[in-house]
Coordinates of C-alpha atoms (C1' of nucleotides) in Angstrom, one line a residue:
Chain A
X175 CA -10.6 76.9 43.1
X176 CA -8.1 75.4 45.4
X177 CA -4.5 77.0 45.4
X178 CA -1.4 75.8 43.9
X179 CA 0.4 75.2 47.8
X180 CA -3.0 73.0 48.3
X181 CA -2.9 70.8 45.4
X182 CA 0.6 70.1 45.7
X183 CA 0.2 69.0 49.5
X184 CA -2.2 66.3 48.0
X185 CA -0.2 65.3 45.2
X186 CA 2.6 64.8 48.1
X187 CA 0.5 63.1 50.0
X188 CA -0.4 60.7 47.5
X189 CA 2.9 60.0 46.7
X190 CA 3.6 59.5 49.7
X191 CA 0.7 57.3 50.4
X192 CA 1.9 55.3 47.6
X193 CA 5.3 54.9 49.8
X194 CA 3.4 54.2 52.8
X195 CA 4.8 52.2 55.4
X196 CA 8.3 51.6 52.8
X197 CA 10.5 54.0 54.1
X198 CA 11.6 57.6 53.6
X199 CA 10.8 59.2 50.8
X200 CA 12.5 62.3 49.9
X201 CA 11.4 65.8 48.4
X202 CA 13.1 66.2 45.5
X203 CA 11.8 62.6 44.8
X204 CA 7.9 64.2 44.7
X205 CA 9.5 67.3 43.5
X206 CA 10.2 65.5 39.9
X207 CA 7.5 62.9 40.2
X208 CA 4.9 65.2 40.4
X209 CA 6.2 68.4 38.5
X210 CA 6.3 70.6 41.6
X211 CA 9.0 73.6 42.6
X212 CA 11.5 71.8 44.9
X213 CA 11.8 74.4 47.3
X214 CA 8.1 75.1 47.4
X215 CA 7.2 71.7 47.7
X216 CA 9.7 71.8 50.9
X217 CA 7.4 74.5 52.6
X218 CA 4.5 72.6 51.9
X219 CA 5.9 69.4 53.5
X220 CA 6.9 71.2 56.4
X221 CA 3.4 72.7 56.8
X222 CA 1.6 69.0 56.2
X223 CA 4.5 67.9 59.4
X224 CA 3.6 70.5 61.4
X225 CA -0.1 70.0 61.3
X226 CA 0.6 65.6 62.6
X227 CA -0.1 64.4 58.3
X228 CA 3.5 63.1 57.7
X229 CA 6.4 62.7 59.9
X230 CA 10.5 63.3 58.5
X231 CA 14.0 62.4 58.9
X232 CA 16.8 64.3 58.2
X233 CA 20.4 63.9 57.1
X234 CA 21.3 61.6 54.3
X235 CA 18.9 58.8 53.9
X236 CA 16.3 60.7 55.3
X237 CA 13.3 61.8 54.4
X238 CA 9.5 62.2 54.8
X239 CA 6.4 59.8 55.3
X240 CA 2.7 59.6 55.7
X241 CA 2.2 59.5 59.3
X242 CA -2.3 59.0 59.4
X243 CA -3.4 56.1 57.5
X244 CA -4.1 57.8 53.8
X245 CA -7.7 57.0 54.8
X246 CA -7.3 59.1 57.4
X247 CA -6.0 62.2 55.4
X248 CA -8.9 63.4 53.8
X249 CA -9.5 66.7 50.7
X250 CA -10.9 68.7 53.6
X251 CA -8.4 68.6 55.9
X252 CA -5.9 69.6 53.4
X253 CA -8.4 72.1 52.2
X254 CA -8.5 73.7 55.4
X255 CA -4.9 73.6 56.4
X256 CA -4.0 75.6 53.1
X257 CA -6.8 77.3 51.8
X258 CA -9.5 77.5 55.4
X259 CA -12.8 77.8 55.4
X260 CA -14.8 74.8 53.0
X261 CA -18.1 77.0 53.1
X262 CA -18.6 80.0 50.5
X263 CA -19.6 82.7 53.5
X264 CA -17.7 82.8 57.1
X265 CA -21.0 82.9 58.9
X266 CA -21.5 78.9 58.4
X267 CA -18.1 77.8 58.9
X268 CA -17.5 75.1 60.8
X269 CA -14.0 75.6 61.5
X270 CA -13.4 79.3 60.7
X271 CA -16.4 80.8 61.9
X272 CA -16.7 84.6 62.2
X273 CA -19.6 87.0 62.2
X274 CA -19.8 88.7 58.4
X275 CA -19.6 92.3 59.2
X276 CA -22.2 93.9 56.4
X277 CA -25.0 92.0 57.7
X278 CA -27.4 93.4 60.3
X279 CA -28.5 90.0 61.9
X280 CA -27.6 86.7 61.7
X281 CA -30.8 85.4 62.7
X282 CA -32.8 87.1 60.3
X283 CA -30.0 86.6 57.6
X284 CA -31.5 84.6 54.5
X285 CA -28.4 83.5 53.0
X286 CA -27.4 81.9 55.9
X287 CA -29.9 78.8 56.0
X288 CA -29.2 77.8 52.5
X289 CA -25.5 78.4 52.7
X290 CA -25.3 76.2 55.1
X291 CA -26.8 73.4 52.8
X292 CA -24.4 74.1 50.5
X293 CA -21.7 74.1 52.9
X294 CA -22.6 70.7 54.2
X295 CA -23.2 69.4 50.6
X296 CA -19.2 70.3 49.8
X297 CA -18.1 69.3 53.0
X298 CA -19.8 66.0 53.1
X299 CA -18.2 64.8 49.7
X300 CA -14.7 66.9 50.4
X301 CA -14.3 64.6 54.0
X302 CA -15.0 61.3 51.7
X303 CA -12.7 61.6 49.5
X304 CA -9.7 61.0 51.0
X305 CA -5.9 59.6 50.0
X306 CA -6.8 55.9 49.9
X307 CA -9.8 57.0 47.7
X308 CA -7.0 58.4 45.2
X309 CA -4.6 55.6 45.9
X310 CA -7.4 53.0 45.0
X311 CA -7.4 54.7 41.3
X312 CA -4.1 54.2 41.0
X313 CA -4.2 50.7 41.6
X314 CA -6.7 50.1 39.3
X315 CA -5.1 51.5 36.5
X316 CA -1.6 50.1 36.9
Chain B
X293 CA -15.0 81.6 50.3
X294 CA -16.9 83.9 48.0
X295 CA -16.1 87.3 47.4
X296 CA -17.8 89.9 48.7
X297 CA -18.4 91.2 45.4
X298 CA -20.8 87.9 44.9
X299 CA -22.5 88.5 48.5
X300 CA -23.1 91.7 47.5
X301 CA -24.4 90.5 44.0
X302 CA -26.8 87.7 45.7
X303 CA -28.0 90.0 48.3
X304 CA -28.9 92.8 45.5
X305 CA -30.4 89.9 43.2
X306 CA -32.4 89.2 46.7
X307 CA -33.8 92.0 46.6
X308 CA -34.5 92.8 43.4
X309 CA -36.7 90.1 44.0
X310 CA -38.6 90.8 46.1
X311 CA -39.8 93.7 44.2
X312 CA -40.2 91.7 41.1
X313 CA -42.7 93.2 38.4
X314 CA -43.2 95.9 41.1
X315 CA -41.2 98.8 38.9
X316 CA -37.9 100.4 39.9
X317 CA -35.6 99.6 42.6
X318 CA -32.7 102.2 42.9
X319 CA -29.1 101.3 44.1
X320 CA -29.8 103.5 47.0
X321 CA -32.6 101.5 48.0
X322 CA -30.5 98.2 48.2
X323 CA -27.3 99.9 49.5
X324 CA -28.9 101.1 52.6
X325 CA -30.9 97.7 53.1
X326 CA -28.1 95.6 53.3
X327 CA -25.3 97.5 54.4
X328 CA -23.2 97.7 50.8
X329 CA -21.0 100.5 49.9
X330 CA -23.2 102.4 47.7
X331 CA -20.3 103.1 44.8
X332 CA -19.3 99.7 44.9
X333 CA -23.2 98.2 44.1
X334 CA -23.3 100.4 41.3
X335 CA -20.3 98.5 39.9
X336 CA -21.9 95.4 41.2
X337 CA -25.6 96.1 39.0
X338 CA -23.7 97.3 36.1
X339 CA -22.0 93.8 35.9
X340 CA -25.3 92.1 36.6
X341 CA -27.0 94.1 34.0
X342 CA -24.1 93.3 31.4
X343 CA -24.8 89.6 32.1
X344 CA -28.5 90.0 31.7
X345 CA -29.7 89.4 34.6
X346 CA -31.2 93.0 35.5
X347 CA -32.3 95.7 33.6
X348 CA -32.2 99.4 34.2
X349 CA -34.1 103.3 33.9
X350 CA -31.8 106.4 34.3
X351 CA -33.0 109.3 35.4
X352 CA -35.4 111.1 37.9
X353 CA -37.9 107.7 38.7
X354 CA -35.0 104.7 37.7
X355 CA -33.7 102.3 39.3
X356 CA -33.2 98.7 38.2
X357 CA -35.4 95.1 38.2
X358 CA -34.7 91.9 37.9
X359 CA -34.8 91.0 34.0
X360 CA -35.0 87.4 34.7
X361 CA -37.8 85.4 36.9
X362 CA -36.2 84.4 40.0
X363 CA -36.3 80.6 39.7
X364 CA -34.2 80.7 36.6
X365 CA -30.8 83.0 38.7
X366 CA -29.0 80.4 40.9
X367 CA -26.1 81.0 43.3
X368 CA -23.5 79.0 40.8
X369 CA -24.8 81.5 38.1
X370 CA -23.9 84.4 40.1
X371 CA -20.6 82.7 41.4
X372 CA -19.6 81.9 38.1
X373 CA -20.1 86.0 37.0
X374 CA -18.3 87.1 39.5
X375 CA -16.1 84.2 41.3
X376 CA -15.3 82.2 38.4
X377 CA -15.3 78.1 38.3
X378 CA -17.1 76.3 41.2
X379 CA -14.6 73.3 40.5
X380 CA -11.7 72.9 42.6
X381 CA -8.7 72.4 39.8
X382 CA -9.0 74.5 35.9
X383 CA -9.0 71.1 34.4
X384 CA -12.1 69.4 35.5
X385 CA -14.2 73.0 34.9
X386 CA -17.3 72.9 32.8
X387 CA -17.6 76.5 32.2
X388 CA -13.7 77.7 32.3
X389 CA -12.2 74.6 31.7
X390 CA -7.2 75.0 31.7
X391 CA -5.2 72.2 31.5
X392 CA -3.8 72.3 34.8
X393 CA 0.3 73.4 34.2
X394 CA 2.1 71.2 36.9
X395 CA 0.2 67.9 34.9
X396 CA 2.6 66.1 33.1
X397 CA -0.5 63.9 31.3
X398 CA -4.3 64.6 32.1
X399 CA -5.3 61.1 31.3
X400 CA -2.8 59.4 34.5
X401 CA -4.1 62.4 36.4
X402 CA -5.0 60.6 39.8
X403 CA -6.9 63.8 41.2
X404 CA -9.0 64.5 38.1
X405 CA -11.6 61.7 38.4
X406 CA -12.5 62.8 41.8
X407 CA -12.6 66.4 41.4
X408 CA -14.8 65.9 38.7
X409 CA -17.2 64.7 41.4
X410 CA -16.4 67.2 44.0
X411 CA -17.3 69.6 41.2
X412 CA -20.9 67.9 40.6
X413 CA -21.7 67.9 44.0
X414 CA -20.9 71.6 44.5
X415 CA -22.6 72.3 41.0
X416 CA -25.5 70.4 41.7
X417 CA -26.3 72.4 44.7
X418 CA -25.9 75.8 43.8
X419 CA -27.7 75.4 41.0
X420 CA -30.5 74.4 42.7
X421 CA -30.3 77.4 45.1
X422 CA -32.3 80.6 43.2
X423 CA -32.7 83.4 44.1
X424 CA -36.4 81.9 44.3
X425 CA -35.1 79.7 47.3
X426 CA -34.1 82.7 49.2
X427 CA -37.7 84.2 48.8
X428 CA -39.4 81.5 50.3
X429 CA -37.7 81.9 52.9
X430 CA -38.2 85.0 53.2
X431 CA -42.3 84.8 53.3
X432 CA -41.8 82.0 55.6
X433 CA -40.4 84.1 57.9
X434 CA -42.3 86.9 58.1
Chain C
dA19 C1' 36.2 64.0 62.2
dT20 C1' 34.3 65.6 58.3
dA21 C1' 31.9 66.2 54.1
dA22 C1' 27.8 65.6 51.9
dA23 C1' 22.9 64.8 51.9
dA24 C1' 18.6 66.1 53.3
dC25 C1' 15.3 68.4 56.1
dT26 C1' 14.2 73.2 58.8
dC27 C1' 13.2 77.8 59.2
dT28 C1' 12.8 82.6 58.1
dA29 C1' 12.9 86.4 55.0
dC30 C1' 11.9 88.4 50.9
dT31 C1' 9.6 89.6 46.4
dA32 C1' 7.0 90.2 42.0
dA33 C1' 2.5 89.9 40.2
dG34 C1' -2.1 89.6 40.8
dT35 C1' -6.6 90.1 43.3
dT36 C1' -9.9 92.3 46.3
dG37 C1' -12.7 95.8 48.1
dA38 C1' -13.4 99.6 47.6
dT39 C1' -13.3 105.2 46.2
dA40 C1' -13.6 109.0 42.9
dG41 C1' -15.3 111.6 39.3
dA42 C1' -16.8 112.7 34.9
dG43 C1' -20.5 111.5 31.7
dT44 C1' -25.4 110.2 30.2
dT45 C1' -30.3 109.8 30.4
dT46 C1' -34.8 111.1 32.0
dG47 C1' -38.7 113.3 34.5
dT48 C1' -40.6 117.7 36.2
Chain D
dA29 C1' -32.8 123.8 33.1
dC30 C1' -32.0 121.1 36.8
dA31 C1' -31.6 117.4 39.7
dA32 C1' -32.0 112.5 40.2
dA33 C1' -30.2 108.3 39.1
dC34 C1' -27.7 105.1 36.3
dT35 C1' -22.9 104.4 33.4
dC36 C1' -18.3 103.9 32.8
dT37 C1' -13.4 104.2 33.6
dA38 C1' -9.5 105.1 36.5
dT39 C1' -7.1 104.6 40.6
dC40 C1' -5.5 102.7 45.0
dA41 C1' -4.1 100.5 49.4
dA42 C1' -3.9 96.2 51.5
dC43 C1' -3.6 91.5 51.0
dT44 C1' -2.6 87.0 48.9
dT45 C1' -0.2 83.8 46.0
dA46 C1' 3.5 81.4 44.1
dG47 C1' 7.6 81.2 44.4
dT48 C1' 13.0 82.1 45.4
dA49 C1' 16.9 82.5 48.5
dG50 C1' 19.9 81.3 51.8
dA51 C1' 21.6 80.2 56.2
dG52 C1' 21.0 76.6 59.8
dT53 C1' 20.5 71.7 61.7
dT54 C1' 20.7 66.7 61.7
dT55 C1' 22.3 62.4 60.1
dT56 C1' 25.0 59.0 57.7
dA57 C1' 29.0 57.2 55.1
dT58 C1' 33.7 57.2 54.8

DNA sequence: ATAAAACTCTACTAAGTTGATAGAGTTTGT
DNA sequence: ACAAACTCTATCAACTTAGTAGAGTTTTAT
């Protein structure tokens, strides 16, 4: 299961991909839209700005927008921002690799070889989906 | 990330299979082989035992053994036991299916369509992986 | 200039989860 | 009777999660 902060940050995005390339759109905008904790939601933008996903302006008139092409933005990247590793053990991360300190060896490990199947099955489909993907629902059922 | 609870649980289940219909293993036995906090296994078999997956003898001679064959205990069952839903969001869960709080309407809901196949692309893996899987390996190897 | 709007940043907190440890109890073989 | 080995429940420290709070900064309109 993802976490509340990460599911947000893709709702955002999407709303914000639905903005793209209109303007400013502001928090408490997605705040409402999307049924998530002003303040919170705040944190989480902040977080996506830091990490290069959406840029901001401040002051009145101001607000935030999707700086990657929503193509670009995809369920793993926000996956790993918020929540880290995709892959159920650290030993076949990709991006958060670290030695799992109750086994003995790695290379004689037997989780390891089909964990990382699994690993690659989830990331695979987690990279393809991506905000456009969700963006092309929308269109379809409007 | 799993928890080390279901490592622990899929390394015991490991085990236990590879003494399958060759008597009692004993908690011991397992703790020492792969480096699990003796207590905390016994916790671990009890709740594998209450699922049905193992079976037990007290007493001078006991141990425990692997109650079903090996093909038929996959990493999602165990993940389910001890980790809970493999999806990504309550709402799109098979086997511990919420309504996700934050939705104002499940049936708008852009992310449910493709969480649904995030899910059965997860699912479909780790149901394939057995503890059987992990055998094979095994024999391979040595 | 100044007030208000809107983002920025840091600190804090209550509740829940995780990864154990502890110990008393039960069953069984010798 | 005794010890081996599983059974069951309680407890706990550390960490994480999902927010809340509030002071600070930047920008625009008037």
């Amino acid at each position: 299961m993802m976490s509340m902060k990460c599911k947000y940050a893709l709702k955002a995005l999407i709303q914000l991909g639905m903005g793209y390339d209109k303007g400013y759109i502001m928090a408490s905008t997605i705040s409402e839209a999307e049924n998530i904790p002003k303040k919170f939601l705040e944190q989480i933008l902040l977080e996506l700005k830091h990490a290069g996903f959406v840029g901001s302006k401040q002051g009145y008139g101001g607000g935030y927008y999707l700086k990657r092409k929503p193509a670009e933005i995809s369920v793993a990247d926000v996956y790993r921002l918020f929540d880290g590793a995709i892959s159920l053990v650290p030993c076949v991360s990709l991006n958060f690799y670290e030695k799992c300190d109750d086994c003995k060896s790695e290379k004689v490990c037997l989780l390891k070889p089909e964990f990382l199947k699994i690993r690659e099955g989830a990331r695979v489909i987690m990279s393809k989906t991506t905000i456009q993907t969700f963006l092309n629902l929308a269109k379809k059922t409007n």
